[in-house]
Amino acid sequence: MPEKRKKKSQVVTVAASPARRRELLDTAAEVFAAQGYNATTVRTIADQAGILAGSLYYHFDSKESMLDEILSTFLDELWQGYDSVLAAGLGPRETIEALVIESFREIDRHRAAVAIYQKESRHLSAQPRFHYLTDSQQKFEKAWLGTLERGVADRVFRADLDVRLTYRFVRDTVWVAASWYRPGGQHSPEEIARQYLSMVLDGIAVRMS
């Protein structure tokens, strides 16, 4: 008798289109931002996306993978903008202005991701998969402190300025906007950034006699 061939089981995967993948990640980001990462289940994300929980695994192997892609995409885009600003050779004040504008543009593009980053990064950065959050924070701090210190040295900013305190104030003032900002509102990201800058810079710029 001819030997019977054993059929190997085949796992069929479905590749999401880039648009559908982005849509699912946007949904997950909104749920993570609203409910917190630990409190969010795959079923909750699937319900919000209008699909079965099992169907979500055709596109992502875990909710951790979804969070990783949400945060890494946001930070990659943020640093593309920041690196362009820092490489432009602008003066200290102009650099601060450009960094704040770029920050608000990122809030406009990735509001939910910014909110997640603020709430979850300290906890997540302890995990090997998310160690890049610590690296990004250190790079972020170096860029801002270095610009403020250069401004003091160049007498663009006040000599008595506490640069670390100023950095923390500007950082928190800008990024907390993710808690209330909604894309498509009355003011554009650039308009909001200029309002913030007028309040901040008038307090740290040298007053001309």
PDB file of C-alpha atoms in Angstrom:
ATOM      1  CA  MET A   1       0.000   0.000   0.000  1.00  0.00           C
ATOM      2  CA  PRO A   2       1.315   3.474  -0.751  1.00  0.00           C
ATOM      3  CA  GLU A   3       2.360   5.364   2.312  1.00  0.00           C
ATOM      4  CA  LYS A   4      -0.155   7.955   3.382  1.00  0.00           C
ATOM      5  CA  ARG A   5       1.234  11.457   3.439  1.00  0.00           C
ATOM      6  CA  LYS A   6       0.746  13.412   6.597  1.00  0.00           C
ATOM      7  CA  LYS A   7      -0.679  16.847   5.945  1.00  0.00           C
ATOM      8  CA  LYS A   8       1.032  19.627   7.790  1.00  0.00           C
ATOM      9  CA  SER A   9      -1.251  22.149   9.393  1.00  0.00           C
ATOM     10  CA  GLN A  10      -0.948  25.553   7.900  1.00  0.00           C
ATOM     11  CA  VAL A  11      -1.441  28.794   9.744  1.00  0.00           C
ATOM     12  CA  VAL A  12      -3.068  31.422   7.621  1.00  0.00           C
ATOM     13  CA  THR A  13      -2.237  35.014   8.489  1.00  0.00           C
ATOM     14  CA  VAL A  14      -3.934  38.079   7.163  1.00  0.00           C
ATOM     15  CA  ALA A  15      -1.809  41.097   6.392  1.00  0.00           C
ATOM     16  CA  ALA A  16      -3.606  44.316   7.122  1.00  0.00           C
ATOM     17  CA  SER A  17      -3.356  47.129   4.630  1.00  0.00           C
ATOM     18  CA  PRO A  18      -1.280  50.063   5.926  1.00  0.00           C
ATOM     19  CA  ALA A  19      -4.454  52.141   6.254  1.00  0.00           C
ATOM     20  CA  ARG A  20      -6.288  49.450   8.235  1.00  0.00           C
ATOM     21  CA  ARG A  21      -3.256  48.845  10.448  1.00  0.00           C
ATOM     22  CA  ARG A  22      -3.033  52.566  11.167  1.00  0.00           C
ATOM     23  CA  GLU A  23      -6.746  52.640  11.957  1.00  0.00           C
ATOM     24  CA  LEU A  24      -6.406  49.782  14.454  1.00  0.00           C
ATOM     25  CA  LEU A  25      -3.409  51.410  16.115  1.00  0.00           C
ATOM     26  CA  ASP A  26      -5.251  54.732  16.353  1.00  0.00           C
ATOM     27  CA  THR A  27      -8.146  52.954  18.050  1.00  0.00           C
ATOM     28  CA  ALA A  28      -5.807  51.180  20.469  1.00  0.00           C
ATOM     29  CA  ALA A  29      -4.026  54.437  21.269  1.00  0.00           C
ATOM     30  CA  GLU A  30      -7.282  56.161  22.177  1.00  0.00           C
ATOM     31  CA  VAL A  31      -8.278  53.278  24.454  1.00  0.00           C
ATOM     32  CA  PHE A  32      -4.844  53.096  26.115  1.00  0.00           C
ATOM     33  CA  ALA A  33      -4.900  56.868  26.687  1.00  0.00           C
ATOM     34  CA  ALA A  34      -8.390  56.814  28.181  1.00  0.00           C
ATOM     35  CA  GLN A  35      -8.258  53.649  30.273  1.00  0.00           C
ATOM     36  CA  GLY A  36      -4.560  53.056  30.903  1.00  0.00           C
ATOM     37  CA  TYR A  37      -2.455  50.298  29.382  1.00  0.00           C
ATOM     38  CA  ASN A  38      -2.827  47.721  32.172  1.00  0.00           C
ATOM     39  CA  ALA A  39      -6.594  48.182  32.404  1.00  0.00           C
ATOM     40  CA  THR A  40      -7.089  47.772  28.657  1.00  0.00           C
ATOM     41  CA  THR A  41      -7.813  44.331  27.239  1.00  0.00           C
ATOM     42  CA  VAL A  42      -7.507  43.089  23.683  1.00  0.00           C
ATOM     43  CA  ARG A  43     -11.267  42.570  23.713  1.00  0.00           C
ATOM     44  CA  THR A  44     -11.829  46.236  24.581  1.00  0.00           C
ATOM     45  CA  ILE A  45      -9.675  47.357  21.651  1.00  0.00           C
ATOM     46  CA  ALA A  46     -11.421  44.911  19.324  1.00  0.00           C
ATOM     47  CA  ASP A  47     -14.847  46.088  20.460  1.00  0.00           C
ATOM     48  CA  GLN A  48     -13.887  49.694  19.757  1.00  0.00           C
ATOM     49  CA  ALA A  49     -12.548  48.676  16.341  1.00  0.00           C
ATOM     50  CA  GLY A  50     -15.713  46.738  15.528  1.00  0.00           C
ATOM     51  CA  ILE A  51     -14.017  43.338  15.146  1.00  0.00           C
ATOM     52  CA  LEU A  52     -13.763  40.106  17.118  1.00  0.00           C
ATOM     53  CA  ALA A  53     -10.987  39.879  19.689  1.00  0.00           C
ATOM     54  CA  GLY A  54      -9.478  36.885  17.895  1.00  0.00           C
ATOM     55  CA  SER A  55      -9.378  38.825  14.636  1.00  0.00           C
ATOM     56  CA  LEU A  56      -7.067  41.398  16.185  1.00  0.00           C
ATOM     57  CA  TYR A  57      -4.386  38.708  16.507  1.00  0.00           C
ATOM     58  CA  TYR A  58      -4.260  38.397  12.735  1.00  0.00           C
ATOM     59  CA  HIS A  59      -2.695  41.842  12.741  1.00  0.00           C
ATOM     60  CA  PHE A  60      -0.787  42.082  16.052  1.00  0.00           C
ATOM     61  CA  ASP A  61       0.571  39.343  18.286  1.00  0.00           C
ATOM     62  CA  SER A  62      -0.209  41.194  21.535  1.00  0.00           C
ATOM     63  CA  LYS A  63      -1.407  44.472  22.973  1.00  0.00           C
ATOM     64  CA  GLU A  64       2.232  45.071  23.988  1.00  0.00           C
ATOM     65  CA  SER A  65       3.202  45.014  20.309  1.00  0.00           C
ATOM     66  CA  MET A  66       0.499  47.551  19.579  1.00  0.00           C
ATOM     67  CA  LEU A  67       1.724  49.848  22.341  1.00  0.00           C
ATOM     68  CA  ASP A  68       5.312  49.477  21.163  1.00  0.00           C
ATOM     69  CA  GLU A  69       4.402  50.505  17.619  1.00  0.00           C
ATOM     70  CA  ILE A  70       2.282  53.432  18.848  1.00  0.00           C
ATOM     71  CA  LEU A  71       5.070  54.863  21.007  1.00  0.00           C
ATOM     72  CA  SER A  72       7.974  54.145  18.684  1.00  0.00           C
ATOM     73  CA  THR A  73       6.151  55.708  15.712  1.00  0.00           C
ATOM     74  CA  PHE A  74       5.443  58.844  17.741  1.00  0.00           C
ATOM     75  CA  LEU A  75       9.032  59.148  18.994  1.00  0.00           C
ATOM     76  CA  ASP A  76      10.553  58.448  15.582  1.00  0.00           C
ATOM     77  CA  GLU A  77       8.521  61.292  14.071  1.00  0.00           C
ATOM     78  CA  LEU A  78       9.262  63.570  17.022  1.00  0.00           C
ATOM     79  CA  TRP A  79      12.994  63.082  16.634  1.00  0.00           C
ATOM     80  CA  GLN A  80      12.904  63.571  12.894  1.00  0.00           C
ATOM     81  CA  GLY A  81      11.503  67.022  13.565  1.00  0.00           C
ATOM     82  CA  TYR A  82      13.721  67.774  16.558  1.00  0.00           C
ATOM     83  CA  ASP A  83      16.908  66.636  14.816  1.00  0.00           C
ATOM     84  CA  SER A  84      16.124  68.904  11.860  1.00  0.00           C
ATOM     85  CA  VAL A  85      15.674  71.851  14.239  1.00  0.00           C
ATOM     86  CA  LEU A  86      18.856  71.109  16.177  1.00  0.00           C
ATOM     87  CA  ALA A  87      20.876  70.725  12.969  1.00  0.00           C
ATOM     88  CA  ALA A  88      19.642  74.016  11.504  1.00  0.00           C
ATOM     89  CA  GLY A  89      22.171  76.196  13.337  1.00  0.00           C
ATOM     90  CA  LEU A  90      19.543  78.531  14.791  1.00  0.00           C
ATOM     91  CA  GLY A  91      20.107  80.849  17.716  1.00  0.00           C
ATOM     92  CA  PRO A  92      18.979  79.708  21.193  1.00  0.00           C
ATOM     93  CA  ARG A  93      15.694  81.610  21.157  1.00  0.00           C
ATOM     94  CA  GLU A  94      14.855  80.508  17.622  1.00  0.00           C
ATOM     95  CA  THR A  95      15.708  76.911  18.544  1.00  0.00           C
ATOM     96  CA  ILE A  96      13.368  76.991  21.539  1.00  0.00           C
ATOM     97  CA  GLU A  97      10.630  78.462  19.348  1.00  0.00           C
ATOM     98  CA  ALA A  98      11.102  75.779  16.693  1.00  0.00           C
ATOM     99  CA  LEU A  99      11.159  72.961  19.272  1.00  0.00           C
ATOM    100  CA  VAL A 100       7.928  74.164  20.873  1.00  0.00           C
ATOM    101  CA  ILE A 101       6.214  74.461  17.472  1.00  0.00           C
ATOM    102  CA  GLU A 102       7.419  70.977  16.527  1.00  0.00           C
ATOM    103  CA  SER A 103       6.133  69.636  19.855  1.00  0.00           C
ATOM    104  CA  PHE A 104       2.641  70.987  19.224  1.00  0.00           C
ATOM    105  CA  ARG A 105       2.678  69.548  15.720  1.00  0.00           C
ATOM    106  CA  GLU A 106       3.405  66.143  17.249  1.00  0.00           C
ATOM    107  CA  ILE A 107       0.577  66.583  19.744  1.00  0.00           C
ATOM    108  CA  ASP A 108      -1.667  67.298  16.771  1.00  0.00           C
ATOM    109  CA  ARG A 109      -0.490  64.147  14.969  1.00  0.00           C
ATOM    110  CA  HIS A 110      -0.195  61.822  17.958  1.00  0.00           C
ATOM    111  CA  ARG A 111      -2.289  63.257  20.789  1.00  0.00           C
ATOM    112  CA  ALA A 112      -3.178  59.868  22.273  1.00  0.00           C
ATOM    113  CA  ALA A 113       0.412  58.612  22.025  1.00  0.00           C
ATOM    114  CA  VAL A 114       1.644  61.701  23.893  1.00  0.00           C
ATOM    115  CA  ALA A 115      -0.916  61.083  26.638  1.00  0.00           C
ATOM    116  CA  ILE A 116       0.183  57.436  26.901  1.00  0.00           C
ATOM    117  CA  TYR A 117       3.832  58.464  27.014  1.00  0.00           C
ATOM    118  CA  GLN A 118       3.174  60.863  29.873  1.00  0.00           C
ATOM    119  CA  LYS A 119       1.196  58.340  31.916  1.00  0.00           C
ATOM    120  CA  GLU A 120       3.053  55.126  31.203  1.00  0.00           C
ATOM    121  CA  SER A 121       6.677  55.851  30.264  1.00  0.00           C
ATOM    122  CA  ARG A 122       8.140  55.684  33.773  1.00  0.00           C
ATOM    123  CA  HIS A 123       6.643  52.246  34.357  1.00  0.00           C
ATOM    124  CA  LEU A 124       7.271  50.936  30.851  1.00  0.00           C
ATOM    125  CA  SER A 125      10.905  52.069  30.629  1.00  0.00           C
ATOM    126  CA  ALA A 126      11.837  49.447  33.230  1.00  0.00           C
ATOM    127  CA  GLN A 127      10.971  46.742  30.686  1.00  0.00           C
ATOM    128  CA  PRO A 128      13.714  45.795  28.177  1.00  0.00           C
ATOM    129  CA  ARG A 129      11.361  46.177  25.216  1.00  0.00           C
ATOM    130  CA  PHE A 130      10.668  49.794  26.127  1.00  0.00           C
ATOM    131  CA  HIS A 131      14.124  50.874  27.234  1.00  0.00           C
ATOM    132  CA  TYR A 132      14.219  53.246  24.281  1.00  0.00           C
ATOM    133  CA  LEU A 133      11.835  55.468  26.272  1.00  0.00           C
ATOM    134  CA  THR A 134      14.648  56.187  28.747  1.00  0.00           C
ATOM    135  CA  ASP A 135      17.104  56.842  25.929  1.00  0.00           C
ATOM    136  CA  SER A 136      14.676  59.258  24.291  1.00  0.00           C
ATOM    137  CA  GLN A 137      14.017  61.088  27.558  1.00  0.00           C
ATOM    138  CA  GLN A 138      17.744  61.569  28.165  1.00  0.00           C
ATOM    139  CA  LYS A 139      18.253  62.834  24.619  1.00  0.00           C
ATOM    140  CA  PHE A 140      15.252  65.138  24.993  1.00  0.00           C
ATOM    141  CA  GLU A 141      16.582  66.615  28.225  1.00  0.00           C
ATOM    142  CA  LYS A 142      20.046  67.127  26.754  1.00  0.00           C
ATOM    143  CA  ALA A 143      18.647  68.995  23.749  1.00  0.00           C
ATOM    144  CA  TRP A 144      16.519  71.375  25.811  1.00  0.00           C
ATOM    145  CA  LEU A 145      19.032  72.010  28.599  1.00  0.00           C
ATOM    146  CA  GLY A 146      21.823  72.539  26.093  1.00  0.00           C
ATOM    147  CA  THR A 147      19.782  75.136  24.215  1.00  0.00           C
ATOM    148  CA  LEU A 148      18.819  76.984  27.397  1.00  0.00           C
ATOM    149  CA  GLU A 149      22.409  76.978  28.641  1.00  0.00           C
ATOM    150  CA  ARG A 150      23.575  78.328  25.289  1.00  0.00           C
ATOM    151  CA  GLY A 151      20.970  81.072  25.554  1.00  0.00           C
ATOM    152  CA  VAL A 152      22.254  82.110  28.976  1.00  0.00           C
ATOM    153  CA  ALA A 153      25.870  82.032  27.774  1.00  0.00           C
ATOM    154  CA  ASP A 154      24.971  84.146  24.727  1.00  0.00           C
ATOM    155  CA  ARG A 155      23.024  86.597  26.946  1.00  0.00           C
ATOM    156  CA  VAL A 156      19.819  85.867  25.061  1.00  0.00           C
ATOM    157  CA  PHE A 157      18.235  84.520  28.252  1.00  0.00           C
ATOM    158  CA  ARG A 158      18.600  85.978  31.739  1.00  0.00           C
ATOM    159  CA  ALA A 159      21.841  85.270  33.580  1.00  0.00           C
ATOM    160  CA  ASP A 160      19.946  84.228  36.724  1.00  0.00           C
ATOM    161  CA  LEU A 161      17.818  81.695  34.858  1.00  0.00           C
ATOM    162  CA  ASP A 162      17.598  78.260  36.475  1.00  0.00           C
ATOM    163  CA  VAL A 163      17.832  76.255  33.260  1.00  0.00           C
ATOM    164  CA  ARG A 164      16.747  72.942  34.756  1.00  0.00           C
ATOM    165  CA  LEU A 165      13.674  74.461  36.382  1.00  0.00           C
ATOM    166  CA  THR A 166      12.872  76.302  33.154  1.00  0.00           C
ATOM    167  CA  TYR A 167      13.253  73.104  31.151  1.00  0.00           C
ATOM    168  CA  ARG A 168      10.819  71.264  33.419  1.00  0.00           C
ATOM    169  CA  PHE A 169       8.330  74.118  33.285  1.00  0.00           C
ATOM    170  CA  VAL A 170       8.371  74.385  29.491  1.00  0.00           C
ATOM    171  CA  ARG A 171       8.323  70.603  29.037  1.00  0.00           C
ATOM    172  CA  ASP A 172       5.340  70.076  31.323  1.00  0.00           C
ATOM    173  CA  THR A 173       3.479  73.145  30.068  1.00  0.00           C
ATOM    174  CA  VAL A 174       3.751  72.005  26.457  1.00  0.00           C
ATOM    175  CA  TRP A 175       3.090  68.282  26.765  1.00  0.00           C
ATOM    176  CA  VAL A 176       0.187  68.591  29.191  1.00  0.00           C
ATOM    177  CA  ALA A 177      -1.701  70.164  26.294  1.00  0.00           C
ATOM    178  CA  ALA A 178      -2.300  66.618  25.038  1.00  0.00           C
ATOM    179  CA  SER A 179      -4.895  66.258  27.802  1.00  0.00           C
ATOM    180  CA  TRP A 180      -7.153  68.932  26.293  1.00  0.00           C
ATOM    181  CA  TYR A 181      -6.026  69.473  22.705  1.00  0.00           C
ATOM    182  CA  ARG A 182      -8.258  68.100  19.956  1.00  0.00           C
ATOM    183  CA  PRO A 183      -7.193  68.112  16.288  1.00  0.00           C
ATOM    184  CA  GLY A 184      -9.286  70.314  14.048  1.00  0.00           C
ATOM    185  CA  GLY A 185     -10.108  72.794  16.793  1.00  0.00           C
ATOM    186  CA  GLN A 186     -10.335  76.561  16.612  1.00  0.00           C
ATOM    187  CA  HIS A 187      -6.563  77.087  16.694  1.00  0.00           C
ATOM    188  CA  SER A 188      -3.862  75.329  14.704  1.00  0.00           C
ATOM    189  CA  PRO A 189      -0.874  73.727  16.482  1.00  0.00           C
ATOM    190  CA  GLU A 190       1.336  76.576  15.283  1.00  0.00           C
ATOM    191  CA  GLU A 191      -1.051  79.225  16.641  1.00  0.00           C
ATOM    192  CA  ILE A 192      -1.186  77.566  20.049  1.00  0.00           C
ATOM    193  CA  ALA A 193       2.606  77.209  20.074  1.00  0.00           C
ATOM    194  CA  ARG A 194       3.065  80.925  19.382  1.00  0.00           C
ATOM    195  CA  GLN A 195       0.704  81.800  22.245  1.00  0.00           C
ATOM    196  CA  TYR A 196       2.699  79.586  24.593  1.00  0.00           C
ATOM    197  CA  LEU A 197       5.959  81.054  23.342  1.00  0.00           C
ATOM    198  CA  SER A 198       4.815  84.622  23.910  1.00  0.00           C
ATOM    199  CA  MET A 199       4.067  83.768  27.530  1.00  0.00           C
ATOM    200  CA  VAL A 200       7.224  81.774  28.162  1.00  0.00           C
ATOM    201  CA  LEU A 201       9.848  83.767  26.289  1.00  0.00           C
ATOM    202  CA  ASP A 202       8.763  87.149  27.583  1.00  0.00           C
ATOM    203  CA  GLY A 203       9.610  85.768  31.003  1.00  0.00           C
ATOM    204  CA  ILE A 204      13.100  84.476  30.183  1.00  0.00           C
ATOM    205  CA  ALA A 205      14.381  86.810  27.445  1.00  0.00           C
ATOM    206  CA  VAL A 206      16.715  89.669  28.363  1.00  0.00           C
ATOM    207  CA  ARG A 207      14.799  92.921  28.716  1.00  0.00           C
ATOM    208  CA  MET A 208      16.203  95.596  26.476  1.00  0.00           C
ATOM    209  CA  SER A 209      16.597  98.990  28.170  1.00  0.00           C
TER     210      SER A 209
END
